mmCIF file of C-alpha atoms and ligand atoms in Angstrom:
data_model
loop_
_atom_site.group_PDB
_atom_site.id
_atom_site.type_symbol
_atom_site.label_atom_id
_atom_site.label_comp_id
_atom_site.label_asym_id
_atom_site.label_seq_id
_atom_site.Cartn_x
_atom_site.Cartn_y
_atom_site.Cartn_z
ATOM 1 C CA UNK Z 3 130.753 122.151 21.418
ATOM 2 C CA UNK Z 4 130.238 118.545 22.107
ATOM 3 C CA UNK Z 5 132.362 116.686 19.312
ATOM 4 C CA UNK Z 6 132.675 112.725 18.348
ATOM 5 C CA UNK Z 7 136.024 112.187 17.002
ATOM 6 C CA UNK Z 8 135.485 108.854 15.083
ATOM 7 C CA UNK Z 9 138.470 106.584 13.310
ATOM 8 C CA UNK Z 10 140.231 103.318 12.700
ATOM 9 C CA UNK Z 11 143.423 102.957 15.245
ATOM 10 C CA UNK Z 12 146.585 104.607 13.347
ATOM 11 C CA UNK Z 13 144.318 107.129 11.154
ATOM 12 C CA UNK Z 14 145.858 110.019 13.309
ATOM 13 C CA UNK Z 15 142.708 110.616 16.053
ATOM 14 C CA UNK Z 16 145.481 111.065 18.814
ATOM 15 C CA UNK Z 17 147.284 113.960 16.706
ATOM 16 C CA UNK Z 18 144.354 115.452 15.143
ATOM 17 C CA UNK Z 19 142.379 115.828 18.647
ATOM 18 C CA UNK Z 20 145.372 117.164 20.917
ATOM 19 C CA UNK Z 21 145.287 119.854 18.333
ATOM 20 C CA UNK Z 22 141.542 120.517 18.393
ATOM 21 C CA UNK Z 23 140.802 120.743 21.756
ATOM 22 C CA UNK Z 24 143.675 123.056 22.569
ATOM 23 C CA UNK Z 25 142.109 125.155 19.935
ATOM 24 C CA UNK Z 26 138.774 124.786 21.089
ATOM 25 C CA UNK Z 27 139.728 125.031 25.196
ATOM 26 C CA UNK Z 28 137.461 122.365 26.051
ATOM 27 C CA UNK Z 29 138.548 118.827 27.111
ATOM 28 C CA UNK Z 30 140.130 115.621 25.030
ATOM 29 C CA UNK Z 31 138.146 112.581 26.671
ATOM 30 C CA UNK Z 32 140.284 109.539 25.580
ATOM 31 C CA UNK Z 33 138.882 106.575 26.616
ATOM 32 C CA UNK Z 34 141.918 104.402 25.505
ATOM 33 C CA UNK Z 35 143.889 106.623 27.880
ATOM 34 C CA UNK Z 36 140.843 106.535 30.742
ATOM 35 C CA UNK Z 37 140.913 102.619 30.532
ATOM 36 C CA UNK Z 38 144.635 102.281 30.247
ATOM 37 C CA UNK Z 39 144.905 104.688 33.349
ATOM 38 C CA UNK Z 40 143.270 101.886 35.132
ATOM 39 C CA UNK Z 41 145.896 99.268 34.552
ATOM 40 C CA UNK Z 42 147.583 98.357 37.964
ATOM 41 C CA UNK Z 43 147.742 95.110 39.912
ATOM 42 C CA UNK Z 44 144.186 94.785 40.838
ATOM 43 C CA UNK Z 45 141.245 92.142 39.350
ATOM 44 C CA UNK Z 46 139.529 95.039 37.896
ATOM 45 C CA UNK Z 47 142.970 96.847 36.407
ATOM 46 C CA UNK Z 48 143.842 93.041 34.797
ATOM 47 C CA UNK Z 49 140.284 92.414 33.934
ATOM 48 C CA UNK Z 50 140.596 95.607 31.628
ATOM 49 C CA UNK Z 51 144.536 94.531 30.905
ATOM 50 C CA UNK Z 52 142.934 91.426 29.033
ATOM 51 C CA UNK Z 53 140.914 93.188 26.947
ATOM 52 C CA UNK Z 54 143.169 95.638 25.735
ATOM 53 C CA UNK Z 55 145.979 93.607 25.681
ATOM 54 C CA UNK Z 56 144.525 91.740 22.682
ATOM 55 C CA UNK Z 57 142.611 94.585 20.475
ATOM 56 C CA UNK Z 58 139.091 93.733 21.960
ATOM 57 C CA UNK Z 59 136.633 96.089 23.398
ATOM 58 C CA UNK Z 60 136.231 96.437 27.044
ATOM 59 C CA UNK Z 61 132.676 95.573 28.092
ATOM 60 C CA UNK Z 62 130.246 98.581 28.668
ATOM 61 C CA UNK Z 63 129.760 97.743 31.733
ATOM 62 C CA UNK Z 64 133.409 98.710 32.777
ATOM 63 C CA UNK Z 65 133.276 101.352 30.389
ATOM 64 C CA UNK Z 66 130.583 103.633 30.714
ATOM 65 C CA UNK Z 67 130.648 103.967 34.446
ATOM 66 C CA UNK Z 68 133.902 105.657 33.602
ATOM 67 C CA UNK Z 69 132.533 107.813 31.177
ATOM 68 C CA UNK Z 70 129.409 109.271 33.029
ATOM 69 C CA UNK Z 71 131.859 110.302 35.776
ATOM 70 C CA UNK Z 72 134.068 111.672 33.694
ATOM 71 C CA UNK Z 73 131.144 113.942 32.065
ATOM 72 C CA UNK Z 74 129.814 114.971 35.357
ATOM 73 C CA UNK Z 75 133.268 116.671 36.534
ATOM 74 C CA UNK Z 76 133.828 120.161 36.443
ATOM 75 C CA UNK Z 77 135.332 121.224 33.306
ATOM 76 C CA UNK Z 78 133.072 119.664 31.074
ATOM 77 C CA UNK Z 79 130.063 122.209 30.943
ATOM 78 C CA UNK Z 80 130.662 124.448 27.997
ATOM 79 C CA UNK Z 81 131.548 121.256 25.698
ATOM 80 C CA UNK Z 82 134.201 118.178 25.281
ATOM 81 C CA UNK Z 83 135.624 116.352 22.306
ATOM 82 C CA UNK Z 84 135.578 112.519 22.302
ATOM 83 C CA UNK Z 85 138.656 110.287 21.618
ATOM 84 C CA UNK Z 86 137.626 106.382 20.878
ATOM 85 C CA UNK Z 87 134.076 106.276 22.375
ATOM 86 C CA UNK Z 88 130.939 105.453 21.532
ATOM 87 C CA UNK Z 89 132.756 102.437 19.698
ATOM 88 C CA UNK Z 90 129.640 100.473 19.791
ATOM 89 C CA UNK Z 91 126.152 100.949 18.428
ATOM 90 C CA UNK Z 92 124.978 100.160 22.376
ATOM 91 C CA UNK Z 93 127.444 102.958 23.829
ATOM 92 C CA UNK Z 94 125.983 105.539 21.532
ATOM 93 C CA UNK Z 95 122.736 104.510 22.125
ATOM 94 C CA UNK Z 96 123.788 104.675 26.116
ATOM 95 C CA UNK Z 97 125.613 108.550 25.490
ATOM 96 C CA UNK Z 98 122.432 109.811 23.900
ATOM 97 C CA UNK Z 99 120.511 108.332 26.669
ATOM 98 C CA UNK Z 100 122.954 110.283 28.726
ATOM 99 C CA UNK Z 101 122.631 113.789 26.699
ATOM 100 C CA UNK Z 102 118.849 113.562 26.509
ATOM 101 C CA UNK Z 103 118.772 113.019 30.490
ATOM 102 C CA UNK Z 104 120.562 116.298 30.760
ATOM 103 C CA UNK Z 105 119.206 118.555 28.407
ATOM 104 C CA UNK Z 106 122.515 118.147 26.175
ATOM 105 C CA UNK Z 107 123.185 116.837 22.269
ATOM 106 C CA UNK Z 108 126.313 116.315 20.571
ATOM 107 C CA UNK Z 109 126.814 118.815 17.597
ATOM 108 C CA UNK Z 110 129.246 117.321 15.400
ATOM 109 C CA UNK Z 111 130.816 113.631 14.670
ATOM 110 C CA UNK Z 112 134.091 113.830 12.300
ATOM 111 C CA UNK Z 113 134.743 110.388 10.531
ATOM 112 C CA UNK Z 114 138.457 110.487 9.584
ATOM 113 C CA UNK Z 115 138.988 107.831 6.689
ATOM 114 C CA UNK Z 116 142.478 105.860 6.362
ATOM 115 C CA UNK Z 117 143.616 103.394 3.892
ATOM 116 C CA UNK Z 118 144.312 99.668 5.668
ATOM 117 C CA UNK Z 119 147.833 99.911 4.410
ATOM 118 C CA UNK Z 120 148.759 102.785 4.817
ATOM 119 C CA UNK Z 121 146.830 102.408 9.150
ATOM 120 C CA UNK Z 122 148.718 98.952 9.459
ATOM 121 C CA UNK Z 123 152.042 100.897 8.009
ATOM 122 C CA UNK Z 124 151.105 103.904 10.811
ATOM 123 C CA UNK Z 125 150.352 101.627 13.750
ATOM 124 C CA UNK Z 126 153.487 99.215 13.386
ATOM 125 C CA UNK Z 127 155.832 102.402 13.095
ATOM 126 C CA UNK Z 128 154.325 103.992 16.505
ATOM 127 C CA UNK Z 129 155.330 100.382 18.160
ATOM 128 C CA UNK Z 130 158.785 100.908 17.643
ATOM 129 C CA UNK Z 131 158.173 104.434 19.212
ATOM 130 C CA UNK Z 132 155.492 104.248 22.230
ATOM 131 C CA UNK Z 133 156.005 100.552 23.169
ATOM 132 C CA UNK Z 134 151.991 100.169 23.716
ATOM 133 C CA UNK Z 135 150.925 96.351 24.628
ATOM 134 C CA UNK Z 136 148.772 96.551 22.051
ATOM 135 C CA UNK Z 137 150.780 97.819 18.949
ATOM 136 C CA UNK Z 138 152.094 94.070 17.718
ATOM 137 C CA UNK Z 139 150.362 92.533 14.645
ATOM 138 C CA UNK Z 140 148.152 90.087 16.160
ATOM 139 C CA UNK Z 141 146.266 93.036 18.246
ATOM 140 C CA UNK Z 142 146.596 95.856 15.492
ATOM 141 C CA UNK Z 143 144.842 93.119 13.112
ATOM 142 C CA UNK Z 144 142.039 92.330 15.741
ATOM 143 C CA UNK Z 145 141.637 96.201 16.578
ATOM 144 C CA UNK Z 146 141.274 97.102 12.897
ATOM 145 C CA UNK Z 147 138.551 93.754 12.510
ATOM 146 C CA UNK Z 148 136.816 95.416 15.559
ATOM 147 C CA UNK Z 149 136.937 99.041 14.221
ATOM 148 C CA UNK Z 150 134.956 97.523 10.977
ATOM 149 C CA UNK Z 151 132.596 95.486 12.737
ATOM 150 C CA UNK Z 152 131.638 97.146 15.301
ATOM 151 C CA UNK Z 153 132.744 100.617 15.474
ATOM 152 C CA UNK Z 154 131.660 101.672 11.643
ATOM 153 C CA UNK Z 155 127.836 101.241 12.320
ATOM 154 C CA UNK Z 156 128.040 103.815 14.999
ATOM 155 C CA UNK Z 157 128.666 106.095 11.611
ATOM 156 C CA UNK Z 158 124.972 105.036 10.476
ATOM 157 C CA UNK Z 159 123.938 105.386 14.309
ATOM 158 C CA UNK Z 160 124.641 109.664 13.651
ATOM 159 C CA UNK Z 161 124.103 109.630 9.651
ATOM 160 C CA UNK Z 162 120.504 109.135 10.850
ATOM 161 C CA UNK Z 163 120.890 112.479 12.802
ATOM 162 C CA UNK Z 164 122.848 114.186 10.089
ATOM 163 C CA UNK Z 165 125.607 115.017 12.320
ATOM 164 C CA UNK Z 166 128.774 113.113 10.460
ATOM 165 C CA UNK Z 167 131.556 115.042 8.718
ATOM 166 C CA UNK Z 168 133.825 112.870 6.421
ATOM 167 C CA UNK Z 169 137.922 113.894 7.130
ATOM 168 C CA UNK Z 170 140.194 112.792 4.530
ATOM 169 C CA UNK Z 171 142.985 111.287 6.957
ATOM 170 C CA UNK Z 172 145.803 110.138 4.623
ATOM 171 C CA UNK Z 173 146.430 114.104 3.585
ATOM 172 C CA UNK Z 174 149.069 116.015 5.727
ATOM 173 C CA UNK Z 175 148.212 116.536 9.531
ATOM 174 C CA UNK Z 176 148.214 120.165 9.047
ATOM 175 C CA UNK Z 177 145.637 119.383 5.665
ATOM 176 C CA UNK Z 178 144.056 117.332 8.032
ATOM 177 C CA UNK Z 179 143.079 119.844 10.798
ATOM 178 C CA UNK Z 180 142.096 122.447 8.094
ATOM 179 C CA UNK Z 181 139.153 120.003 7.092
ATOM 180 C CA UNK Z 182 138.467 119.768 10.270
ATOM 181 C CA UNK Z 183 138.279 123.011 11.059
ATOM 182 C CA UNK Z 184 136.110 123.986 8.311
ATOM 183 C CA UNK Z 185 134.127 121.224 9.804
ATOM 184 C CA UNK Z 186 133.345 122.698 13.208
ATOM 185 C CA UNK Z 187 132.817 125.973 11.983
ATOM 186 C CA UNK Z 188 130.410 125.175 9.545
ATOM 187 C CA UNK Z 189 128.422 124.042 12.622
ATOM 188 C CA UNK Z 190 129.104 126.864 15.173
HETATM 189 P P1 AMP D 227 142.534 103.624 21.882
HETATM 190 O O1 AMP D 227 143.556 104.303 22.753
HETATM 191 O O2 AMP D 227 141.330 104.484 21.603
HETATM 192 O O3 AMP D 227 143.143 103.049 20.639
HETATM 193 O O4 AMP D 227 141.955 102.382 22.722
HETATM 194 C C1 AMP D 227 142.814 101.330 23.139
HETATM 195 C C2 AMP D 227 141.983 100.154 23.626
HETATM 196 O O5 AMP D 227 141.179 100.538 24.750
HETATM 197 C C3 AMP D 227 140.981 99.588 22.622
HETATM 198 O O6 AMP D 227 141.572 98.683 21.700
HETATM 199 C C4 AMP D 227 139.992 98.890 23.557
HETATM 200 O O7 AMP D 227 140.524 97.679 24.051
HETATM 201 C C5 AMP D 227 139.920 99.886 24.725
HETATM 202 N N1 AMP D 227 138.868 100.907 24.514
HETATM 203 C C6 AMP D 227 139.054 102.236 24.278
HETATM 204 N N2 AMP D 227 137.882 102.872 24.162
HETATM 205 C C7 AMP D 227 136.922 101.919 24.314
HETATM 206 C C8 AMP D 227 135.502 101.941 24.283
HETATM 207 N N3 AMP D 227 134.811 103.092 24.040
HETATM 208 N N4 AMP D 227 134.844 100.777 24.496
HETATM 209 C C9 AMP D 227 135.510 99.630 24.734
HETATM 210 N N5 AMP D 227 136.840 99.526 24.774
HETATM 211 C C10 AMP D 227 137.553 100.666 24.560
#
């Protein structure tokens, strides 16, 4: 199955997709993680620094390179499950450019809904855990602005091919993944 996991930062995505791709077998494409693997001392590694760094989106230009070679490795053939991309109405426009190329289509998108309290409350309790540049207020309030603005329409983007599944995030994780479950095999 080719899966869309789509949510605000702090609703739980990280969680809720470690535990569906290990029950699925196929692979957890995090482009957060692909983009911060690139961080090292180079103009390209800072280039992408400075976007994260601050809660805005890296450019598409530096970020779906990454993605098409990601897709095209072995491993990736009988399905995948998306982590933080398309986060633009361009970069899902660009992915099903991408499917339609190779005879593929995505069969599910799962929209996990958070309360902004209760995400900002999330997010500034995993900065005292994980340390990440990018979990201090400033950048959690831009990331949640950018998540609104520009991520939500990609919703509307796949409403128009009937393929989004609403996820009621503020239950229990193990409530959560239920949903979620009932979710992909309603589609299988
Ligand atoms: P995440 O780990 O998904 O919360 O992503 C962390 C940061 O990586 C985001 O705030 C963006 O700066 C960047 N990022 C991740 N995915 C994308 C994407 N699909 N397009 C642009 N920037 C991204």
């Amino acid at each position: 199955m080719r899966i869309v996991f789509i949510g605000p930062p702090g609703a739980g995505k990280g969680t809720q997709c470690k535990l569906l791709t290990e029950r699925l077998g196929i692979p957890h494409l995090s482009t957060g993680e692909m983009l911060r693997g690139t961080r090292d001392d180079t103009a390209l590694g800072k280039l992408v620094a400075s976007y994260i760094d601050v809660g805005r989106l890296a450019p598409d230009y530096l970020v779906m390179p990454i993605v098409t070679k990601r897709l095209s490795e072995p491993g990736c053939e009988s399905g995948y499950l998306f982590d933080g991309f398309p986060r633009t109405v361009n970069q899902a426009e660009l992915l099903d450019r991408f499917l339609t190329e190779n005879q593929q289509r995505l069969d599910l998108v799962l929209n996990l809904v958070v309360e902004k309290a209760e995400l900002v409350t999330r997010l500034l309790h995993r900065a005292t855990i994980e340390h990440r540049n990018d979990d201090n207020e400033a950048a959690i309030s831009a990331r949640l602005e950018v998540f609104q603005s520009q991520t939500a329409p990609v919703l509307d983007h796949y409403r128009k091919q009937q393929i989004v599944a609403t996820v009621d995030g503020m239950l229990a994780p193990d409530e959560v993944f239920a949903q979620i479950l009932a979710q992909v095999e309603s589609c299988r």
